[in-house]
Short mmCIF file of C-alpha atoms in Angstrom, two decimals:
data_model
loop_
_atom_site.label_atom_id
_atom_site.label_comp_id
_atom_site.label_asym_id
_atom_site.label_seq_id
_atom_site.Cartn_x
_atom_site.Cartn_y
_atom_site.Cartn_z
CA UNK P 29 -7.30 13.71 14.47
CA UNK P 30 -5.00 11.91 12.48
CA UNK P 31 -1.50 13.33 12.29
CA UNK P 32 -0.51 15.45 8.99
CA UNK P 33 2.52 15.23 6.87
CA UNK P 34 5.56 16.80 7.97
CA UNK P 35 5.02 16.02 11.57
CA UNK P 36 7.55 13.81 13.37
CA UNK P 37 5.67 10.63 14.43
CA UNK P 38 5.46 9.92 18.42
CA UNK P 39 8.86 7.68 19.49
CA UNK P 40 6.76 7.64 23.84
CA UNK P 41 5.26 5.02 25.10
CA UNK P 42 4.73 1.30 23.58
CA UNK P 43 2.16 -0.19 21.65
CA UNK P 44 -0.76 -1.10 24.14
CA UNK P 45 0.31 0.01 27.84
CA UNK P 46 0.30 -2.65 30.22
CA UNK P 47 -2.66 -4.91 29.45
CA UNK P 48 -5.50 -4.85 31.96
CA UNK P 49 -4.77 -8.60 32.96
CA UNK P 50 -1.62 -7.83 34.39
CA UNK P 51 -0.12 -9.08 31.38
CA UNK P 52 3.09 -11.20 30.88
CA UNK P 53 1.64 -12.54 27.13
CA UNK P 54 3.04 -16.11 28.64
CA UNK P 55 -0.14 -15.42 30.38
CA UNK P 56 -3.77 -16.51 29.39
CA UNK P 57 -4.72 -13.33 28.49
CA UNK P 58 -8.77 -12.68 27.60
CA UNK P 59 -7.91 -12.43 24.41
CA UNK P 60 -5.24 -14.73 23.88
CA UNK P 61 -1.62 -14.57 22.80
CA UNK P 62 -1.54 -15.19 19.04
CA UNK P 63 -3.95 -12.67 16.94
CA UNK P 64 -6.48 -12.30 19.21
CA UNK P 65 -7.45 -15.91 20.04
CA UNK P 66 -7.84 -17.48 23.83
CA UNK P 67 -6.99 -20.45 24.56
CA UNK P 68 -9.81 -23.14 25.08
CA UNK P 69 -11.06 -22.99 28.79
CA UNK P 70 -14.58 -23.67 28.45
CA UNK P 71 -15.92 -20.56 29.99
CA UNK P 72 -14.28 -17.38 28.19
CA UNK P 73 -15.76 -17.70 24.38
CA UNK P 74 -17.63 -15.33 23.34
CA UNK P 75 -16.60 -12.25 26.17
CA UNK P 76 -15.59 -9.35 24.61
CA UNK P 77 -11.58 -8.49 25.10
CA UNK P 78 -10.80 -5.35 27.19
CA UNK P 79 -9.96 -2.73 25.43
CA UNK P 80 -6.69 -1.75 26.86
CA UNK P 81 -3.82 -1.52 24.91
CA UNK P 82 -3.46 -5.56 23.80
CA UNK P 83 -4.20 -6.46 20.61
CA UNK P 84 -8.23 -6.66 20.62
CA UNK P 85 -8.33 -3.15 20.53
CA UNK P 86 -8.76 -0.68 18.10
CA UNK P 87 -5.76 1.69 18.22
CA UNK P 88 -6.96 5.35 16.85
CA UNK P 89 -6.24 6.02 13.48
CA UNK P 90 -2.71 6.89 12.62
CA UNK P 91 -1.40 6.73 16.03
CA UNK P 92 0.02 4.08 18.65
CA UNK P 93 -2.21 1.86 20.14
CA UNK P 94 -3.17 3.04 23.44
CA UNK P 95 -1.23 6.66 22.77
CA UNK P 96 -3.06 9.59 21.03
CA UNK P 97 -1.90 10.64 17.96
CA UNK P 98 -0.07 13.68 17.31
CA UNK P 99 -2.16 16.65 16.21
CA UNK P 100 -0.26 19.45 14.52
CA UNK P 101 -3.31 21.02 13.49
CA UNK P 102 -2.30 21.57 10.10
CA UNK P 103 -4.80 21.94 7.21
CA UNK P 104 -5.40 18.53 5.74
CA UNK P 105 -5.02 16.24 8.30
CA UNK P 106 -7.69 13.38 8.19
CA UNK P 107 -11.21 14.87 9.04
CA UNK P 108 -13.96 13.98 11.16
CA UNK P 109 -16.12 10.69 11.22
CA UNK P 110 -18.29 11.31 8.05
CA UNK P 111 -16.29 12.11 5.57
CA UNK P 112 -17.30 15.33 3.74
CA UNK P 113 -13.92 16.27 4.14
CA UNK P 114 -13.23 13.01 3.19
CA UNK P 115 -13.21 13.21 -0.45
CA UNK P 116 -11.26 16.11 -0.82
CA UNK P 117 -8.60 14.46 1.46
CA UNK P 118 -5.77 13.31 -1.01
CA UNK P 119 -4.64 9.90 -0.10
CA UNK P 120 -1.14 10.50 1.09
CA UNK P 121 -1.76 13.55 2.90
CA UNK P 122 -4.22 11.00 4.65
CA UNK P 123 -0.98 8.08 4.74
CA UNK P 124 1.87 9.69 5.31
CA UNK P 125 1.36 10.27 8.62
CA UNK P 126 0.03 6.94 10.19
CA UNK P 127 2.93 5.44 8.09
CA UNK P 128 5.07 6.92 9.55
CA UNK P 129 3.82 6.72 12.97
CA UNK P 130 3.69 2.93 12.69
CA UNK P 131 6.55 2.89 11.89
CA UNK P 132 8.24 4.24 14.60
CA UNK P 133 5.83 2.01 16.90
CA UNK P 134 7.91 -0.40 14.99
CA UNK P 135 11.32 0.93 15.70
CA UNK P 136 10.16 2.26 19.03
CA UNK P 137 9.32 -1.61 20.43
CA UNK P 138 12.28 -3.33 18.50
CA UNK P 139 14.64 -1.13 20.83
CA UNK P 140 12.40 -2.39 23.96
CA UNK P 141 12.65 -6.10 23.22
CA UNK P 142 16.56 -5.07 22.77
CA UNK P 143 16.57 -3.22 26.03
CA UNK P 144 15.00 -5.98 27.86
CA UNK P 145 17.56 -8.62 26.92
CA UNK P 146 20.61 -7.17 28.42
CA UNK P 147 23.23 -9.26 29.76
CA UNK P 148 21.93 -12.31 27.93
CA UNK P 149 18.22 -11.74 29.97
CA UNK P 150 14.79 -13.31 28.05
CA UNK P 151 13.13 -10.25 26.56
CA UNK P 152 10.17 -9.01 28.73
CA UNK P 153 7.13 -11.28 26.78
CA UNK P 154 5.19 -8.02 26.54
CA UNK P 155 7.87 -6.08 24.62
CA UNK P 156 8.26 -8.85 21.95
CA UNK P 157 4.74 -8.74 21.88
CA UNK P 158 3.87 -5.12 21.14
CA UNK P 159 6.61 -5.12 18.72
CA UNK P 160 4.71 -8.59 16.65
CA UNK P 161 1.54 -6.47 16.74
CA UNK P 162 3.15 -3.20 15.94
CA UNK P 163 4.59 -5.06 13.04
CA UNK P 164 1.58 -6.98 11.79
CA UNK P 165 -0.19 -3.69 11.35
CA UNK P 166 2.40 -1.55 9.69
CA UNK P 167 2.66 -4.62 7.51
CA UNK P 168 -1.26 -4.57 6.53
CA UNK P 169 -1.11 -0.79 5.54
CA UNK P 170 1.51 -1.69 2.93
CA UNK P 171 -1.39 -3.19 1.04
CA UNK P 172 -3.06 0.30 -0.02
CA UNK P 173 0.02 1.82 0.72
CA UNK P 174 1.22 0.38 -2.78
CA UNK P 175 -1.20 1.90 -5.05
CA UNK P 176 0.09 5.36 -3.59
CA UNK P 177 3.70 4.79 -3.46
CA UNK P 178 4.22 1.87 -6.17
CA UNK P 179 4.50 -1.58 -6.12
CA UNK P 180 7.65 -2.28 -7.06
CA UNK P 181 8.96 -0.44 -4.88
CA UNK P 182 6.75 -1.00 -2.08
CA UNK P 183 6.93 -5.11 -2.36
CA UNK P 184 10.47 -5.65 -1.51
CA UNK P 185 10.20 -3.87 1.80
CA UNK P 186 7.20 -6.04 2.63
CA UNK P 187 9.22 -9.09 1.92
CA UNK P 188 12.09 -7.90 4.00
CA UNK P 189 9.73 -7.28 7.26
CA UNK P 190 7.81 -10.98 6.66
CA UNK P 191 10.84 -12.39 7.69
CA UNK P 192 10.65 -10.97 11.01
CA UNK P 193 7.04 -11.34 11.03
CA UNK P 194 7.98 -14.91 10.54
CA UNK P 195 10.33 -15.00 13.22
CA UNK P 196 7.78 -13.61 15.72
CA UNK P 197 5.07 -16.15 14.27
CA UNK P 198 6.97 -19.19 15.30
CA UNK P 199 7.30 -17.81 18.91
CA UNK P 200 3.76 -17.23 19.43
CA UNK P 201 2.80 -20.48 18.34
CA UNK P 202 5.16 -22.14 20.72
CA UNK P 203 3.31 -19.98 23.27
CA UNK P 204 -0.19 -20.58 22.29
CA UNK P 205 0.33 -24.33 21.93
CA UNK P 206 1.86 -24.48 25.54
CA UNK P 207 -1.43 -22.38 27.16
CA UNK P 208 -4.06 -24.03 24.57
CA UNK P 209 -2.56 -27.98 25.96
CA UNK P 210 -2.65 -26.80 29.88
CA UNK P 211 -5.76 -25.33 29.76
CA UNK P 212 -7.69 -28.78 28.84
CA UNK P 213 -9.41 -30.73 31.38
CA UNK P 214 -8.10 -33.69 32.04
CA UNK P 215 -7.39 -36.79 33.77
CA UNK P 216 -4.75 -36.61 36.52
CA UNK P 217 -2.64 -38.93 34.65
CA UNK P 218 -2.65 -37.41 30.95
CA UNK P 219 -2.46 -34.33 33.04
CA UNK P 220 0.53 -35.08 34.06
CA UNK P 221 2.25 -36.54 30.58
CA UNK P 222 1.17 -33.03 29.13
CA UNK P 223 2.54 -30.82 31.94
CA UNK P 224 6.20 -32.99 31.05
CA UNK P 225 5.00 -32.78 27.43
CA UNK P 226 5.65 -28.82 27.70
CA UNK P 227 8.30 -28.40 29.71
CA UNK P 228 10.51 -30.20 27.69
CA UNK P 229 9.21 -28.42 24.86
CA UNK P 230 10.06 -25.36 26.43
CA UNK P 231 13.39 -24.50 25.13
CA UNK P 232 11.79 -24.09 21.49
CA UNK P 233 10.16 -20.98 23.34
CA UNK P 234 12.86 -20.23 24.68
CA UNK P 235 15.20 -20.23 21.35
CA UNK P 236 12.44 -19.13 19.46
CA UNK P 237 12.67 -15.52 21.57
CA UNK P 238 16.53 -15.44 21.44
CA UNK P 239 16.44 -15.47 17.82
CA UNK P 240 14.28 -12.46 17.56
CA UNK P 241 16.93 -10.43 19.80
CA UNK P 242 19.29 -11.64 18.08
CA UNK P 243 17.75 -10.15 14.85
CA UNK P 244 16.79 -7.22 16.13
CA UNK P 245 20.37 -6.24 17.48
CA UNK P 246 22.07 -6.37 14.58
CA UNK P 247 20.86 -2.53 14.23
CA UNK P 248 22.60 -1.73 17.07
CA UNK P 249 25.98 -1.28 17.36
CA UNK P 250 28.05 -2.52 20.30
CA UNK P 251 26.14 -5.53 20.22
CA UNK P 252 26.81 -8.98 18.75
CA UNK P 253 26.04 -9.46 15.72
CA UNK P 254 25.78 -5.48 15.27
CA UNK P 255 26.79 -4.34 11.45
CA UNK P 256 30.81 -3.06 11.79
CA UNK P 257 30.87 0.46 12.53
CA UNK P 258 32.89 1.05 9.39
CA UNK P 259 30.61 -0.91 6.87
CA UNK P 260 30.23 0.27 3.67
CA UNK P 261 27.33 2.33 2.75
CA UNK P 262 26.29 -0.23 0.17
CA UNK P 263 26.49 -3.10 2.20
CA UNK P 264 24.66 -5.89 0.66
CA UNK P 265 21.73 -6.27 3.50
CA UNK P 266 21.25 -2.36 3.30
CA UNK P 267 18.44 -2.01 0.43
CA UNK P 268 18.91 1.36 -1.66
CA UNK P 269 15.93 4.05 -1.77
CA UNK P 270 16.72 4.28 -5.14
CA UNK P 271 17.28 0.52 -6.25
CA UNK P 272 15.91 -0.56 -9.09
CA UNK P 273 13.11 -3.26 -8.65
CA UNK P 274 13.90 -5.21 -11.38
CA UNK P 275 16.59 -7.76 -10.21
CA UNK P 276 16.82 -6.86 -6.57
CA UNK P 277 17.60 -9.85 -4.37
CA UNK P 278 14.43 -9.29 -2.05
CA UNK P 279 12.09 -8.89 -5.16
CA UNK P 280 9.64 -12.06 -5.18
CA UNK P 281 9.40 -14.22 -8.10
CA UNK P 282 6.26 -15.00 -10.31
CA UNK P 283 3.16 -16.01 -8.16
CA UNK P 284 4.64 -14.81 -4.62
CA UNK P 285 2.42 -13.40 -2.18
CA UNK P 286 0.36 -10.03 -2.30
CA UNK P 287 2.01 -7.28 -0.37
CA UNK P 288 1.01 -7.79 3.20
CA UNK P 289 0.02 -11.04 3.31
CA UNK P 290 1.84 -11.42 7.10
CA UNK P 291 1.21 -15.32 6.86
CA UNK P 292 2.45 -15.89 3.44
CA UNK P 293 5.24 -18.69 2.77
CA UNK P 294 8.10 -17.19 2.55
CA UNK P 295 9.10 -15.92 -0.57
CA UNK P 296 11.20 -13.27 -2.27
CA UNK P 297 13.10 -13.27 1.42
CA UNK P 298 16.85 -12.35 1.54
CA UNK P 299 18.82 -14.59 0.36
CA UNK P 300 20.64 -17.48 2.40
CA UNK P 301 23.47 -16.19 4.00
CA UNK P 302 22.68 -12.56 4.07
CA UNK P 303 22.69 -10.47 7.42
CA UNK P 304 18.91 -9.72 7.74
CA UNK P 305 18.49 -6.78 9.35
CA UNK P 306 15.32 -4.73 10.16
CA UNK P 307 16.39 -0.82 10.32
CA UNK P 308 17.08 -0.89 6.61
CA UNK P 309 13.39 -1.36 5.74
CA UNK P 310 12.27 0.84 7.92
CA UNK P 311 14.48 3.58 6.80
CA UNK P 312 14.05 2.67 2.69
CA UNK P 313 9.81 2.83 3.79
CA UNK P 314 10.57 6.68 5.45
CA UNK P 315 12.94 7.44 2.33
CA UNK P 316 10.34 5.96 -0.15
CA UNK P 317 7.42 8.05 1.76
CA UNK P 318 9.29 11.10 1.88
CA UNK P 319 9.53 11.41 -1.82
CA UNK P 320 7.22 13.78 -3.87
CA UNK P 321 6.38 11.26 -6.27
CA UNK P 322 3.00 9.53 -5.68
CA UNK P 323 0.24 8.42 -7.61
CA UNK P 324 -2.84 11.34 -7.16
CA UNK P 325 -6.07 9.54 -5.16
CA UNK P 326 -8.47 10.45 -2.70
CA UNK P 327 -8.07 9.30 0.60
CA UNK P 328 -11.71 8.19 1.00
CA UNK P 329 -11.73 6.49 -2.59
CA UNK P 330 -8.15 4.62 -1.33
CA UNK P 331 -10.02 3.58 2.01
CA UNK P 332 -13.46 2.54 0.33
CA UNK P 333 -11.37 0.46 -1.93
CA UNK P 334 -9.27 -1.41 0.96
CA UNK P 335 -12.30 -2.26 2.96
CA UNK P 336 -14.32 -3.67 -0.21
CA UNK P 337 -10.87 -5.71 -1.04
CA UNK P 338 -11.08 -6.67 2.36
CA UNK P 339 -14.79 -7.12 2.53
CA UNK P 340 -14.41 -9.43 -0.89
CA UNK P 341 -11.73 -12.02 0.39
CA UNK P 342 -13.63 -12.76 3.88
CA UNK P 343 -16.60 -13.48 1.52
CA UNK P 344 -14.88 -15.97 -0.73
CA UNK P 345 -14.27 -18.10 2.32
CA UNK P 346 -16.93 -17.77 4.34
CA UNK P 347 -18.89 -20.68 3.07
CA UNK P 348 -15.96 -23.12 3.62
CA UNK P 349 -16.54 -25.94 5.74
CA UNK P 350 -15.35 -25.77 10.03
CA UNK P 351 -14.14 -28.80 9.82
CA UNK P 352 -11.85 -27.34 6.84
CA UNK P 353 -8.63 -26.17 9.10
CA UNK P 354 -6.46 -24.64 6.84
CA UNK P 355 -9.78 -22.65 5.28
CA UNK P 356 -10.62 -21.58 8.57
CA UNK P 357 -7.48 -20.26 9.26
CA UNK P 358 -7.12 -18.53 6.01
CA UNK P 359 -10.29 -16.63 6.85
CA UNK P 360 -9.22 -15.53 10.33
CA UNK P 361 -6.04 -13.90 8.51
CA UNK P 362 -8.93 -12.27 6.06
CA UNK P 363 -11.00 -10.82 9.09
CA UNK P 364 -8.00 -9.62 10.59
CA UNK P 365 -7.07 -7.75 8.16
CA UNK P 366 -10.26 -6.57 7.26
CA UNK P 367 -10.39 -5.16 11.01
CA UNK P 368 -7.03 -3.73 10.80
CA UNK P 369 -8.36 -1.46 7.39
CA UNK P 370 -11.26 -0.77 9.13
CA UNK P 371 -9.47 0.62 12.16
CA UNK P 372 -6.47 2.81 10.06
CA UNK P 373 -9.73 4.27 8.04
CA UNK P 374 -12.19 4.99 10.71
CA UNK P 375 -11.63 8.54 10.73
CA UNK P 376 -12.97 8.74 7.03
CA UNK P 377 -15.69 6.08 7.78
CA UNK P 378 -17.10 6.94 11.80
CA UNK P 379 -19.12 4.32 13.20
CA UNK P 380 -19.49 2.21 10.12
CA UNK P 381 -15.52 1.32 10.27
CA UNK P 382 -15.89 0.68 13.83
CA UNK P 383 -18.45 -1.40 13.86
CA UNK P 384 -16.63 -3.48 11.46
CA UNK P 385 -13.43 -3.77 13.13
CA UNK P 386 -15.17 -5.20 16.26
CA UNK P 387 -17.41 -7.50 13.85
CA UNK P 388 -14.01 -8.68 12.42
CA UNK P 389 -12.32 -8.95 15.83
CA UNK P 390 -14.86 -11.18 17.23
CA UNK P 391 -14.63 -13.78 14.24
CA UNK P 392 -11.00 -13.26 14.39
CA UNK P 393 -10.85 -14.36 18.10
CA UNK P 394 -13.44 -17.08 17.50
CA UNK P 395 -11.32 -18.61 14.19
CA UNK P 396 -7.56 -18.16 16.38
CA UNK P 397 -9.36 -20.39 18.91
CA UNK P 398 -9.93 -22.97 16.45
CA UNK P 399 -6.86 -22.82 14.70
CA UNK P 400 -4.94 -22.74 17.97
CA UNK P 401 -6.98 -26.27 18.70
CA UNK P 402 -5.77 -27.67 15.27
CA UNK P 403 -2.56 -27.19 16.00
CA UNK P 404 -2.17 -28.65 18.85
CA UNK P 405 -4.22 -31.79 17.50
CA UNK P 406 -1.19 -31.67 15.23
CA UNK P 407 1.49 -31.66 17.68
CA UNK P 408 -0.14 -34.29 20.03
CA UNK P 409 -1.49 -36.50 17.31
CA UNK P 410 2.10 -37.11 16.53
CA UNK P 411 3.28 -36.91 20.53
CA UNK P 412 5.64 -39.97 20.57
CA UNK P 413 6.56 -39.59 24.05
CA UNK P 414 2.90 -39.85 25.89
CA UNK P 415 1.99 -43.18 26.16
CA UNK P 416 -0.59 -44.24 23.66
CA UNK P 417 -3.63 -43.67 26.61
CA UNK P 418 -2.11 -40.58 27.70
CA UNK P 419 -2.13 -39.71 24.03
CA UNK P 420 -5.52 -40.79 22.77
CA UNK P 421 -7.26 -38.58 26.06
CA UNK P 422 -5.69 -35.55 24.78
CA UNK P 423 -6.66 -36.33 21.34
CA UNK P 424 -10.14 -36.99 22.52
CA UNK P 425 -10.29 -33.72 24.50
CA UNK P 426 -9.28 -31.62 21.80
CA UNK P 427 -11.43 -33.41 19.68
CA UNK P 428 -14.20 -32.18 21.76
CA UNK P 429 -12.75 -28.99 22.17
CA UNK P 430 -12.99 -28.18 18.31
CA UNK P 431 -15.81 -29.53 17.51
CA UNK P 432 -17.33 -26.93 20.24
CA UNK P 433 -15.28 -23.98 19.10
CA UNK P 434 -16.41 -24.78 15.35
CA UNK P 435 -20.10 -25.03 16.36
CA UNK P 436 -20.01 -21.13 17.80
CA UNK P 437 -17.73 -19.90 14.68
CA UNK P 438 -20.38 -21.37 12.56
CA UNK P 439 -23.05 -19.03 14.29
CA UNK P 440 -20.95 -16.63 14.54
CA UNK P 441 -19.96 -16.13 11.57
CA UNK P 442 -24.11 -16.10 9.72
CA UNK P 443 -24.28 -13.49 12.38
CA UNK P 444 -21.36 -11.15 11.64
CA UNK P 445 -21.45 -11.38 7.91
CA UNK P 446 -25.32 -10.44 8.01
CA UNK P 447 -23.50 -7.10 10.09
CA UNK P 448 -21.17 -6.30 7.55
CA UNK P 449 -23.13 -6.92 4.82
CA UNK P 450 -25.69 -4.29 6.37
CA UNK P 451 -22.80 -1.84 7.02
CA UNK P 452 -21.43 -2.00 3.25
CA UNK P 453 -24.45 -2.82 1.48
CA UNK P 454 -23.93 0.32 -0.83
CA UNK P 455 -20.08 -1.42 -2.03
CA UNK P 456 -19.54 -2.72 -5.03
CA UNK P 457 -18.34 -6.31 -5.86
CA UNK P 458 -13.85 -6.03 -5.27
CA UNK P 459 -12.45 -5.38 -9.05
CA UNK P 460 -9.59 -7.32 -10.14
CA UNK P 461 -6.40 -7.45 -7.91
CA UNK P 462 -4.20 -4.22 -9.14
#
């Protein structure tokens, strides 16, 4: 049961309990360490990700992954799979709560990775995990959230949390790149030139994950780069529950992203110079949810409309060509969020939504394996310091590598969209954006 207004959201345990692999995320997990992708090692594609607490799982609706939700039992909490219920739900009685919750997942594993990097330690790899996931999905609610709560007011909050979504983003693709280059097979010598390859690499890893702690301290005083004890209350990185959206420094220009687009240039971020900090956002989101104002719609009506939105983008790229890698990866971002809606709204929807998330999780695996390759095609086509042999047999080996990976997505893919379009056949073509 999903938990109801009012009730104070769970502040336990962390976002997907230790994974069943045993799982550092420097590891090669089964389902990989950047949204859900493994790296290429010939034998794992296709197998289905545990369902323990790491990302390939469906969390229960409202609550932490992993963690049950809390129940209050209060009339008008979110009803059984079905829906009669359903349409009677209001929409915020229905988001308020897993809101909420999220967000304190949020807060909750920010104060882990913090915890874990005393006296100038590396964060545990799993905290700084949990808290990229547990952001990633509080950031995809903000999408419907806005046509409850207002977009003006919702989009400068989004913009403030992409810039730590950013700053998590270019960690995991330092780690991805290092496990997608040493799991290829190959020849003792370009082997070797890899292996070097990384570990020199290694300290962008390693700076990458200092500058999230860094961030992420700054809301905690006593430690450097902490806000002053006696700031003022309107200190300029502090957004105001009741700013005005016209003008703020945070609002995006003309033609920036949607709200909750988590790999979005940047745009509409704080400006250069400012002290970016992430408890503000958190606490303008609780402020701005806590307010009676709120546009009147049904909870099932808000979900139908998320997963048709959602439904609508993954089909406007799903004809693009594999060999396409900047298309492909746009339409992994579109399945995973189309698996995230279909996971916060699978109390209103029952099997149907769950059968859709795992649909979308299994083309958003498949896709973050080929994206993973393309980028490190990138990196190595460009690797000065191989030797032009070691070089070209890496090349090669990725070549074949994607060219594999792009052959199953293509089947894939036929094979999944035929499943969602039997699950949704009865929604209607995505209005206008609005």
């Amino acid at each position: 049961m999903t938990p109801v207004e009012g009730n104070a959201p769970p502040d336990g345990g962390r976002e997907g309990s230790a994974p069943p692999d045993g799982g550092r995320e420097g590891s090669a997990p089964p389902d990989g360490g950047r949204d859900g992708s493994a790296p290429p090692d010939g034998g794992r594609d296709g197998s289905a990700p545990p369902d323990g607490g790491r990302e390939g799982s469906a969390p229960p609706a409202g609550g932490r992954e992993g963690s049950a939700p809390p129940d209050g039992g209060r009339e008008g909490s979110a009803p059984p799979a079905g829906g009669g219920a359903g349409a009677k739900l209001s929409a915020r009685r229905f988001l308020d709560p897993v809101l909420l919750t999220h967000i304190e997942s949020v807060r909750a594993d920010a104060r882990r990775v913090v915890a874990t990097s005393a006296h100038g330690a590396e964060p545990d790899e799993e905290a700084v995990h949990d808290f990229r996931v547990s952001l990633r999905r509080l950031r995809t609610l903000l999408k419907p959230a806005r046509r409850i709560y207002g977009k003006k007011r919702i989009r400068p909050i989004a913009d403030g949390l992409r810039e730590f979504a950013r700053a998590t983003g270019t960690l995991r693709d330092e780690e991805v790149l290092r496990e997608t280059l040493t799991a290829l097979e190959l020849g003792e010598a370009p082997r070797a030139a890899v292996a070097a390859w990384v570990a020199q690499r290694s300290r962008r890893e390693h700076e990458a994950r200092a500058h999230i702690v860094e961030l992420l301290r700054r809301d905690h005083s006593g430690d450097k780069g902490a806000p002053r004890a006696d700031a003022p209350a309107g200190e300029a990185d502090v957004p105001r529950a009741d700013a005005p959206p016209a003008g703020e420094a945070d609002v995006p220009r003309a033609g920036a992203p949607a709200v909750g687009d988590a790999d979005a240039p940047r745009a509409g971020a704080p400006a250069k110079g400012k002290r970016l900090r992430l408890e503000p956002y958190l606490a303008r989101l609780e402020r701005r949810i806590s307010r009676k104002k709120a546009k009147k719609r049904g909870a099932e009506a808000l979900a139908r409309r998320a997963i048709r939105d959602a439904l609508h983008d993954v089909r406007a790229l799903a004809a693009s060509d594999p060999s396409d890698g900047a298309a492909m990866h746009a339409l992994r971002i579109r399945f995973k969020r189309l698996r995230y809606s279909a996971e916060t709204f699978s109390p209103l929807f029952g099997e149907r939504a769950e059968r859709t998330a795992k649909s979308a999780s299994r083309l958003q695996r498949r896709l973050g394996q080929l994206h993973d390759v393309d980028e490190a095609l990138a990196q190595m086509t460009r690797a000065e310091e191989l030797s032009p042999d070691d070089r070209a047999a890496v090349v090669e080996a990725l070549g074949a590598e994607r060219a594999r990976l792009a052959g199953k997505a293509t089947e894939e893919l036929a094979q999944e969209l035929e499943t969602l379009a039997s699950l949704w056949s009865d929604a209607p073509p995505a209005p206008p954006p609005g």
